[in-house]
PDB file of C-alpha atoms in Angstrom:
ATOM      1  CA  MET A   5     166.903 -98.344 -72.277  1.00 34.00           C
ATOM      2  CA  ASN A   6     166.557 -94.848 -71.234  1.00 42.00           C
ATOM      3  CA  THR A   7     163.784 -92.136 -71.426  1.00 43.00           C
ATOM      4  CA  ASN A   8     165.681 -90.480 -74.481  1.00 48.00           C
ATOM      5  CA  THR A   9     166.208 -93.366 -76.460  1.00 46.00           C
ATOM      6  CA  LYS A  10     162.515 -94.122 -76.370  1.00 50.00           C
ATOM      7  CA  GLN A  11     161.912 -90.724 -77.157  1.00 52.00           C
ATOM      8  CA  LYS A  12     164.251 -91.024 -80.249  1.00 71.00           C
ATOM      9  CA  GLU A  13     162.920 -94.504 -81.379  1.00 71.00           C
ATOM     10  CA  TRP A  14     159.078 -93.677 -81.363  1.00 81.00           C
ATOM     11  CA  VAL A  15     159.085 -90.980 -84.208  1.00 84.00           C
ATOM     12  CA  PHE A  16     160.224 -93.040 -86.977  1.00 81.00           C
ATOM     13  CA  SER A  17     156.984 -95.271 -86.703  1.00 83.00           C
ATOM     14  CA  ASP A  18     154.360 -92.689 -86.014  1.00 84.00           C
ATOM     15  CA  GLN A  19     151.385 -93.463 -88.493  1.00 84.00           C
ATOM     16  CA  ARG A  20     151.283 -89.561 -88.859  1.00 83.00           C
ATOM     17  CA  LEU A  21     154.840 -89.559 -90.422  1.00 82.00           C
ATOM     18  CA  GLN A  22     153.723 -90.666 -93.796  1.00 78.00           C
ATOM     19  CA  LYS A  23     156.269 -91.694 -96.266  1.00 81.00           C
ATOM     20  CA  LEU A  24     156.245 -88.353 -97.983  1.00 87.00           C
ATOM     21  CA  ARG A  25     159.183 -87.231-100.796  1.00 92.00           C
ATOM     22  CA  GLN A  26     159.717 -84.108-102.763  1.00 96.00           C
ATOM     23  CA  GLU A  27     158.361 -84.724-106.446  1.00 96.00           C
ATOM     24  CA  TYR A  28     160.644 -82.400-107.851  1.00 97.00           C
ATOM     25  CA  ASP A  29     159.286 -83.247-111.458  1.00 97.00           C
ATOM     26  CA  ALA A  30     155.878 -82.160-110.388  1.00 97.00           C
ATOM     27  CA  TYR A  31     156.937 -78.609-110.098  1.00 97.00           C
ATOM     28  CA  THR A  32     155.040 -76.214-112.541  1.00 97.00           C
ATOM     29  CA  SER A  33     156.396 -73.262-114.421  1.00 97.00           C
ATOM     30  CA  GLU A  34     154.512 -71.008-111.839  1.00 96.00           C
ATOM     31  CA  ASP A  35     156.331 -72.580-108.811  1.00 97.00           C
ATOM     32  CA  PHE A  36     159.517 -72.113-110.480  1.00 98.00           C
ATOM     33  CA  LYS A  37     158.629 -68.454-111.184  1.00 97.00           C
ATOM     34  CA  VAL A  38     156.942 -68.106-107.392  1.00 96.00           C
ATOM     35  CA  TRP A  39     160.666 -69.275-105.937  1.00 97.00           C
ATOM     36  CA  GLN A  40     162.513 -66.766-108.409  1.00 97.00           C
ATOM     37  CA  ILE A  41     160.617 -63.668-107.460  1.00 96.00           C
ATOM     38  CA  LEU A  42     160.457 -64.408-103.724  1.00 95.00           C
ATOM     39  CA  PHE A  43     164.502 -65.150-103.860  1.00 97.00           C
ATOM     40  CA  GLU A  44     165.489 -62.325-105.979  1.00 97.00           C
ATOM     41  CA  ARG A  45     162.931 -59.700-104.042  1.00 94.00           C
ATOM     42  CA  GLN A  46     164.391 -61.132-100.306  1.00 95.00           C
ATOM     43  CA  MET A  47     168.240 -61.956-101.161  1.00 96.00           C
ATOM     44  CA  PRO A  48     169.584 -58.770-102.275  1.00 96.00           C
ATOM     45  CA  ASN A  49     168.610 -57.557 -98.470  1.00 95.00           C
ATOM     46  CA  LEU A  50     170.410 -59.963 -96.781  1.00 97.00           C
ATOM     47  CA  PRO A  51     174.340 -59.581 -97.572  1.00 97.00           C
ATOM     48  CA  LYS A  52     174.123 -56.790 -95.453  1.00 96.00           C
ATOM     49  CA  ALA A  53     171.608 -57.796 -93.147  1.00 98.00           C
ATOM     50  CA  ALA A  54     171.802 -61.300 -92.289  1.00 98.00           C
ATOM     51  CA  SER A  55     174.286 -63.364 -90.124  1.00 98.00           C
ATOM     52  CA  LYS A  56     177.349 -64.688 -91.856  1.00 98.00           C
ATOM     53  CA  ALA A  57     176.188 -68.132 -90.749  1.00 98.00           C
ATOM     54  CA  TYR A  58     173.129 -67.707 -92.882  1.00 98.00           C
ATOM     55  CA  LEU A  59     175.163 -66.298 -95.848  1.00 98.00           C
ATOM     56  CA  ASP A  60     177.828 -68.965 -95.219  1.00 98.00           C
ATOM     57  CA  GLY A  61     174.728 -71.591 -95.534  1.00 98.00           C
ATOM     58  CA  VAL A  62     173.179 -70.144 -98.356  1.00 98.00           C
ATOM     59  CA  GLU A  63     176.685 -70.694-100.261  1.00 98.00           C
ATOM     60  CA  ILE A  64     177.067 -74.225 -98.858  1.00 98.00           C
ATOM     61  CA  VAL A  65     173.507 -75.629 -99.748  1.00 98.00           C
ATOM     62  CA  GLY A  66     173.830 -73.772-103.271  1.00 97.00           C
ATOM     63  CA  PHE A  67     170.379 -71.996-103.109  1.00 97.00           C
ATOM     64  CA  THR A  68     169.899 -70.031-106.589  1.00 97.00           C
ATOM     65  CA  ALA A  69     166.898 -67.638-107.853  1.00 97.00           C
ATOM     66  CA  ASP A  70     166.443 -70.134-110.775  1.00 97.00           C
ATOM     67  CA  ARG A  71     166.416 -73.282-108.926  1.00 97.00           C
ATOM     68  CA  ILE A  72     163.895 -74.631-106.157  1.00 98.00           C
ATOM     69  CA  ALA A  73     165.574 -76.058-103.868  1.00 98.00           C
ATOM     70  CA  ASN A  74     166.399 -80.031-104.310  1.00 98.00           C
ATOM     71  CA  PHE A  75     165.941 -81.638-100.863  1.00 98.00           C
ATOM     72  CA  GLU A  76     167.520 -84.789-101.972  1.00 97.00           C
ATOM     73  CA  ASP A  77     170.861 -82.700-103.089  1.00 97.00           C
ATOM     74  CA  LEU A  78     170.329 -80.803 -99.757  1.00 97.00           C
ATOM     75  CA  ASN A  79     170.377 -84.055 -97.774  1.00 98.00           C
ATOM     76  CA  GLN A  80     173.539 -84.846 -99.432  1.00 98.00           C
ATOM     77  CA  ILE A  81     175.049 -81.723 -98.146  1.00 98.00           C
ATOM     78  CA  LEU A  82     173.860 -81.477 -94.549  1.00 98.00           C
ATOM     79  CA  ALA A  83     174.839 -85.316 -94.176  1.00 97.00           C
ATOM     80  CA  LYS A  84     178.436 -84.027 -94.752  1.00 97.00           C
ATOM     81  CA  THR A  85     178.051 -80.681 -92.519  1.00 97.00           C
ATOM     82  CA  THR A  86     176.321 -81.500 -89.634  1.00 98.00           C
ATOM     83  CA  GLY A  87     174.425 -84.671 -89.882  1.00 97.00           C
ATOM     84  CA  TRP A  88     171.027 -83.096 -90.438  1.00 98.00           C
ATOM     85  CA  GLU A  89     168.523 -83.909 -92.926  1.00 96.00           C
ATOM     86  CA  VAL A  90     164.930 -82.585 -94.208  1.00 97.00           C
ATOM     87  CA  GLN A  91     162.024 -84.806 -93.547  1.00 95.00           C
ATOM     88  CA  VAL A  92     158.840 -84.291 -95.733  1.00 94.00           C
ATOM     89  CA  VAL A  93     155.652 -83.407 -94.125  1.00 92.00           C
ATOM     90  CA  PRO A  94     152.357 -82.386 -95.501  1.00 84.00           C
ATOM     91  CA  GLY A  95     151.890 -79.204 -93.335  1.00 83.00           C
ATOM     92  CA  LEU A  96     151.746 -78.024 -90.226  1.00 85.00           C
ATOM     93  CA  ILE A  97     152.168 -80.993 -87.975  1.00 91.00           C
ATOM     94  CA  ASP A  98     151.311 -81.653 -83.998  1.00 92.00           C
ATOM     95  CA  ASP A  99     154.011 -80.459 -81.468  1.00 95.00           C
ATOM     96  CA  ASP A 100     154.724 -83.841 -80.448  1.00 94.00           C
ATOM     97  CA  LEU A 101     155.824 -85.061 -83.913  1.00 94.00           C
ATOM     98  CA  PHE A 102     157.475 -81.577 -84.755  1.00 96.00           C
ATOM     99  CA  PHE A 103     160.030 -81.715 -81.469  1.00 96.00           C
ATOM    100  CA  GLY A 104     160.245 -85.559 -82.185  1.00 95.00           C
ATOM    101  CA  LEU A 105     161.716 -85.156 -85.945  1.00 95.00           C
ATOM    102  CA  LEU A 106     164.163 -82.151 -84.556  1.00 97.00           C
ATOM    103  CA  ASN A 107     165.214 -84.393 -81.918  1.00 96.00           C
ATOM    104  CA  ASN A 108     166.230 -87.075 -84.347  1.00 95.00           C
ATOM    105  CA  ARG A 109     167.820 -84.235 -86.586  1.00 96.00           C
ATOM    106  CA  ARG A 110     165.421 -84.082 -89.246  1.00 96.00           C
ATOM    107  CA  PHE A 111     164.035 -80.740 -90.144  1.00 97.00           C
ATOM    108  CA  PRO A 112     160.193 -80.995 -91.380  1.00 96.00           C
ATOM    109  CA  SER A 113     159.214 -78.913 -94.294  1.00 96.00           C
ATOM    110  CA  SER A 114     156.473 -78.818 -96.893  1.00 93.00           C
ATOM    111  CA  THR A 115     157.036 -79.313-100.463  1.00 95.00           C
ATOM    112  CA  TRP A 116     154.506 -76.904-101.688  1.00 94.00           C
ATOM    113  CA  LEU A 117     155.000 -73.392-102.936  1.00 95.00           C
ATOM    114  CA  ARG A 118     152.512 -70.438-102.312  1.00 93.00           C
ATOM    115  CA  LYS A 119     150.693 -69.161-105.574  1.00 93.00           C
ATOM    116  CA  MET A 120     151.369 -65.986-107.537  1.00 92.00           C
ATOM    117  CA  GLU A 121     148.030 -64.274-105.873  1.00 90.00           C
ATOM    118  CA  GLN A 122     149.883 -65.009-102.524  1.00 88.00           C
ATOM    119  CA  LEU A 123     153.132 -63.786-102.642  1.00 86.00           C
ATOM    120  CA  ASP A 124     152.689 -61.082 -99.937  1.00 77.00           C
ATOM    121  CA  TYR A 125     150.663 -62.914 -97.385  1.00 72.00           C
ATOM    122  CA  LEU A 126     150.811 -66.682 -96.123  1.00 73.00           C
ATOM    123  CA  GLU A 127     148.478 -67.924 -93.290  1.00 75.00           C
ATOM    124  CA  GLU A 128     150.789 -71.467 -93.216  1.00 81.00           C
ATOM    125  CA  PRO A 129     154.487 -71.217 -93.678  1.00 83.00           C
ATOM    126  CA  ASP A 130     155.356 -72.571 -97.514  1.00 91.00           C
ATOM    127  CA  MET A 131     158.330 -74.565 -98.562  1.00 94.00           C
ATOM    128  CA  PHE A 132     159.749 -71.247 -99.554  1.00 95.00           C
ATOM    129  CA  HIS A 133     159.887 -70.594 -95.759  1.00 93.00           C
ATOM    130  CA  ASP A 134     160.955 -73.502 -94.609  1.00 95.00           C
ATOM    131  CA  ALA A 135     163.830 -74.074 -97.308  1.00 97.00           C
ATOM    132  CA  PHE A 136     165.021 -70.537 -97.704  1.00 97.00           C
ATOM    133  CA  ALA A 137     164.823 -69.306 -94.578  1.00 96.00           C
ATOM    134  CA  HIS A 138     165.313 -72.194 -92.276  1.00 98.00           C
ATOM    135  CA  MET A 139     167.744 -74.865 -93.951  1.00 98.00           C
ATOM    136  CA  PRO A 140     170.814 -72.138 -94.824  1.00 98.00           C
ATOM    137  CA  MET A 141     171.159 -72.385 -90.631  1.00 98.00           C
ATOM    138  CA  LEU A 142     170.883 -76.062 -90.675  1.00 98.00           C
ATOM    139  CA  THR A 143     175.046 -75.909 -91.736  1.00 98.00           C
ATOM    140  CA  ASN A 144     175.602 -74.377 -88.395  1.00 98.00           C
ATOM    141  CA  GLN A 145     176.690 -76.916 -85.635  1.00 98.00           C
ATOM    142  CA  PRO A 146     176.005 -74.822 -82.092  1.00 98.00           C
ATOM    143  CA  TYR A 147     172.675 -73.606 -84.148  1.00 98.00           C
ATOM    144  CA  VAL A 148     171.731 -77.317 -84.977  1.00 98.00           C
ATOM    145  CA  ASP A 149     173.033 -78.673 -81.567  1.00 98.00           C
ATOM    146  CA  PHE A 150     170.636 -76.098 -79.827  1.00 98.00           C
ATOM    147  CA  LEU A 151     167.824 -77.028 -81.851  1.00 98.00           C
ATOM    148  CA  GLU A 152     168.029 -80.721 -81.156  1.00 97.00           C
ATOM    149  CA  ASN A 153     168.127 -80.362 -77.446  1.00 97.00           C
ATOM    150  CA  LEU A 154     165.864 -77.599 -77.123  1.00 98.00           C
ATOM    151  CA  SER A 155     163.486 -80.213 -78.918  1.00 97.00           C
ATOM    152  CA  GLY A 156     164.612 -82.768 -76.321  1.00 96.00           C
ATOM    153  CA  ILE A 157     163.519 -80.904 -73.830  1.00 97.00           C
ATOM    154  CA  ALA A 158     160.128 -80.375 -75.135  1.00 97.00           C
ATOM    155  CA  LEU A 159     159.465 -83.810 -75.549  1.00 95.00           C
ATOM    156  CA  LYS A 160     159.749 -84.324 -71.698  1.00 95.00           C
ATOM    157  CA  HIS A 161     157.111 -82.038 -71.219  1.00 96.00           C
ATOM    158  CA  ILE A 162     155.333 -82.786 -74.512  1.00 95.00           C
ATOM    159  CA  ASN A 163     151.908 -83.634 -72.364  1.00 94.00           C
ATOM    160  CA  ASN A 164     151.876 -80.153 -70.553  1.00 96.00           C
ATOM    161  CA  PRO A 165     150.505 -77.310 -72.904  1.00 95.00           C
ATOM    162  CA  TRP A 166     151.610 -74.879 -70.553  1.00 96.00           C
ATOM    163  CA  ALA A 167     155.345 -76.231 -70.808  1.00 97.00           C
ATOM    164  CA  ILE A 168     155.227 -76.149 -74.589  1.00 97.00           C
ATOM    165  CA  GLN A 169     153.454 -72.845 -74.785  1.00 96.00           C
ATOM    166  CA  LEU A 170     156.671 -71.647 -72.933  1.00 97.00           C
ATOM    167  CA  LEU A 171     159.148 -73.454 -74.885  1.00 97.00           C
ATOM    168  CA  SER A 172     157.417 -72.287 -78.213  1.00 97.00           C
ATOM    169  CA  ARG A 173     158.462 -68.781 -76.986  1.00 98.00           C
ATOM    170  CA  ILE A 174     161.860 -69.604 -76.814  1.00 98.00           C
ATOM    171  CA  TYR A 175     161.790 -71.248 -80.338  1.00 98.00           C
ATOM    172  CA  TRP A 176     160.195 -68.192 -81.445  1.00 97.00           C
ATOM    173  CA  PHE A 177     162.669 -65.734 -80.142  1.00 98.00           C
ATOM    174  CA  THR A 178     165.700 -67.698 -81.414  1.00 98.00           C
ATOM    175  CA  ILE A 179     164.688 -69.859 -84.421  1.00 98.00           C
ATOM    176  CA  GLU A 180     162.277 -67.902 -86.025  1.00 97.00           C
ATOM    177  CA  PHE A 181     163.313 -64.149 -84.660  1.00 98.00           C
ATOM    178  CA  GLY A 182     166.584 -64.087 -83.567  1.00 98.00           C
ATOM    179  CA  LEU A 183     168.835 -61.358 -84.073  1.00 98.00           C
ATOM    180  CA  ILE A 184     172.729 -61.856 -83.618  1.00 98.00           C
ATOM    181  CA  LYS A 185     175.437 -59.432 -82.953  1.00 98.00           C
ATOM    182  CA  GLU A 186     178.575 -59.645 -85.050  1.00 98.00           C
ATOM    183  CA  ASP A 187     181.360 -57.087 -85.329  1.00 95.00           C
ATOM    184  CA  GLY A 188     179.456 -54.627 -83.312  1.00 95.00           C
ATOM    185  CA  GLU A 189     176.462 -54.945 -85.856  1.00 97.00           C
ATOM    186  CA  LEU A 190     172.757 -56.459 -85.439  1.00 98.00           C
ATOM    187  CA  LYS A 191     172.182 -59.074 -87.899  1.00 98.00           C
ATOM    188  CA  ILE A 192     169.327 -61.580 -88.860  1.00 98.00           C
ATOM    189  CA  TYR A 193     169.468 -65.504 -88.365  1.00 98.00           C
ATOM    190  CA  GLY A 194     165.850 -66.003 -87.240  1.00 98.00           C
ATOM    191  CA  ALA A 195     164.047 -67.606 -90.390  1.00 97.00           C
ATOM    192  CA  GLY A 196     160.500 -65.591 -89.567  1.00 94.00           C
ATOM    193  CA  ILE A 197     162.691 -62.466 -90.425  1.00 96.00           C
ATOM    194  CA  LEU A 198     165.129 -63.803 -92.989  1.00 96.00           C
ATOM    195  CA  SER A 199     161.972 -64.749 -95.287  1.00 92.00           C
ATOM    196  CA  SER A 200     160.510 -61.553 -94.925  1.00 92.00           C
ATOM    197  CA  ALA A 201     161.213 -57.998 -96.505  1.00 91.00           C
ATOM    198  CA  GLY A 202     159.573 -55.689 -94.451  1.00 93.00           C
ATOM    199  CA  GLU A 203     160.618 -57.093 -91.042  1.00 95.00           C
ATOM    200  CA  THR A 204     164.172 -57.313 -92.457  1.00 96.00           C
ATOM    201  CA  LYS A 205     164.279 -53.749 -92.484  1.00 96.00           C
ATOM    202  CA  PHE A 206     162.221 -53.160 -89.266  1.00 97.00           C
ATOM    203  CA  SER A 207     163.844 -55.549 -86.640  1.00 98.00           C
ATOM    204  CA  LEU A 208     167.141 -54.006 -87.510  1.00 98.00           C
ATOM    205  CA  SER A 209     165.667 -50.137 -87.423  1.00 97.00           C
ATOM    206  CA  ASN A 210     165.359 -48.225 -84.101  1.00 97.00           C
ATOM    207  CA  GLU A 211     161.414 -48.703 -83.775  1.00 97.00           C
ATOM    208  CA  PRO A 212     161.441 -51.791 -81.990  1.00 98.00           C
ATOM    209  CA  LYS A 213     163.547 -52.728 -79.034  1.00 98.00           C
ATOM    210  CA  HIS A 214     166.864 -54.749 -78.818  1.00 98.00           C
ATOM    211  CA  ILE A 215     167.220 -56.642 -75.994  1.00 98.00           C
ATOM    212  CA  ASP A 216     169.924 -58.684 -74.642  1.00 98.00           C
ATOM    213  CA  TYR A 217     169.549 -63.078 -74.730  1.00 98.00           C
ATOM    214  CA  ASP A 218     167.502 -63.400 -71.335  1.00 98.00           C
ATOM    215  CA  VAL A 219     166.189 -67.027 -70.921  1.00 98.00           C
ATOM    216  CA  ARG A 220     163.684 -66.107 -68.117  1.00 98.00           C
ATOM    217  CA  ARG A 221     162.683 -62.834 -69.845  1.00 98.00           C
ATOM    218  CA  ILE A 222     161.908 -64.973 -72.926  1.00 98.00           C
ATOM    219  CA  LEU A 223     159.937 -67.726 -71.066  1.00 98.00           C
ATOM    220  CA  ASN A 224     157.647 -64.863 -69.772  1.00 97.00           C
ATOM    221  CA  GLN A 225     157.452 -62.880 -73.317  1.00 96.00           C
ATOM    222  CA  GLU A 226     154.326 -63.547 -75.339  1.00 93.00           C
ATOM    223  CA  TYR A 227     155.117 -62.773 -78.826  1.00 93.00           C
ATOM    224  CA  TRP A 228     152.787 -61.945 -82.154  1.00 87.00           C
ATOM    225  CA  LYS A 229     152.159 -64.151 -84.991  1.00 86.00           C
ATOM    226  CA  ASP A 230     149.685 -61.471 -86.638  1.00 84.00           C
ATOM    227  CA  ARG A 231     152.462 -58.366 -87.165  1.00 89.00           C
ATOM    228  CA  PHE A 232     156.000 -57.447 -87.031  1.00 94.00           C
ATOM    229  CA  GLN A 233     157.389 -58.091 -83.285  1.00 95.00           C
ATOM    230  CA  ASP A 234     157.862 -55.170 -81.064  1.00 95.00           C
ATOM    231  CA  LYS A 235     161.101 -56.562 -79.291  1.00 97.00           C
ATOM    232  CA  TYR A 236     163.909 -58.650 -80.345  1.00 98.00           C
ATOM    233  CA  PHE A 237     166.473 -60.639 -78.282  1.00 98.00           C
ATOM    234  CA  VAL A 238     170.437 -60.488 -79.502  1.00 98.00           C
ATOM    235  CA  ILE A 239     172.566 -63.292 -78.881  1.00 98.00           C
ATOM    236  CA  GLU A 240     176.412 -62.541 -78.832  1.00 98.00           C
ATOM    237  CA  ASN A 241     177.134 -65.774 -80.607  1.00 98.00           C
ATOM    238  CA  TYR A 242     175.027 -69.475 -81.463  1.00 98.00           C
ATOM    239  CA  GLU A 243     177.554 -71.352 -78.563  1.00 98.00           C
ATOM    240  CA  GLN A 244     175.323 -68.787 -76.198  1.00 98.00           C
ATOM    241  CA  LEU A 245     171.993 -70.658 -77.139  1.00 98.00           C
ATOM    242  CA  TYR A 246     173.490 -74.025 -76.481  1.00 97.00           C
ATOM    243  CA  GLU A 247     175.100 -73.189 -73.708  1.00 98.00           C
ATOM    244  CA  SER A 248     171.615 -71.826 -72.111  1.00 98.00           C
ATOM    245  CA  LEU A 249     169.835 -74.913 -72.515  1.00 98.00           C
ATOM    246  CA  PRO A 250     170.388 -76.254 -69.017  1.00 98.00           C
ATOM    247  CA  GLU A 251     169.035 -72.255 -67.661  1.00 98.00           C
ATOM    248  CA  ILE A 252     166.115 -73.024 -70.242  1.00 98.00           C
ATOM    249  CA  GLU A 253     165.378 -75.956 -68.452  1.00 97.00           C
ATOM    250  CA  SER A 254     165.711 -74.899 -64.877  1.00 97.00           C
ATOM    251  CA  VAL A 255     163.866 -71.869 -64.932  1.00 98.00           C
ATOM    252  CA  LEU A 256     160.906 -73.658 -66.990  1.00 98.00           C
ATOM    253  CA  GLU A 257     160.550 -76.078 -64.013  1.00 96.00           C
ATOM    254  CA  GLU A 258     160.880 -73.251 -61.787  1.00 96.00           C
ATOM    255  CA  MET A 259     157.901 -71.757 -63.859  1.00 96.00           C
ATOM    256  CA  LEU A 260     155.899 -74.868 -63.870  1.00 95.00           C
ATOM    257  CA  LEU A 261     156.276 -75.221 -60.203  1.00 92.00           C
ATOM    258  CA  GLU A 262     155.086 -72.040 -59.485  1.00 88.00           C
ATOM    259  CA  LYS A 263     151.997 -72.653 -61.798  1.00 79.00           C
ATOM    260  CA  ARG A 264     151.221 -75.968 -60.014  1.00 81.00           C
ATOM    261  CA  GLN A 265     151.062 -74.025 -56.682  1.00 71.00           C
TER     262      GLN A 265
END
């Protein structure tokens, strides 16, 4: 049995992965109202701002303002498109479990929604962010292939905090805050932007820097969690992400070697 097989097998027997499920009937009227408000506040901004892959994905998964995302239905749809599933988790999880799930084509998601008084600020991503912003992109094959294999690289270095910190920069500036150029125009595919009306407008404005996707530069670039980014990296297409994986691995190894010397 090779190392990769071992990496893929351990996650499903890990005791931290509780047998959680989405209790759809337990959602309250407030939950549905919160979903509706957030959906109706952000969705009108996206037809001109979001990547075609995201907009197509919203159509495929069937998200609407009046219905909280149903993971059971969603998993049936994803199974037919890219072979992915949504894995319910209690909230933020350890890096090894996070990357282990992604490497097994399972996207970790909470099922709780923010309260009315938390509409504008939330310290920990809730189910609206996980579902509305991330899950439509799970219908794009090159995107999920990149996500799966980037996680495989992370698992190889899971006991090295510096390596995980470096790889988190790749994840941050692509999956969470990535931009793409489509028909000569900047569009959004990063979930951290897609779920934020403010950053949707800001990221496409002339205020931040827009930089061509550059693996080495991203690996050397720190990011901010508490305010808008001052720079965003722009891909030409989703295949570019997948094709950059060998470079990510080689530059990472180079940086780790420099750290040891």
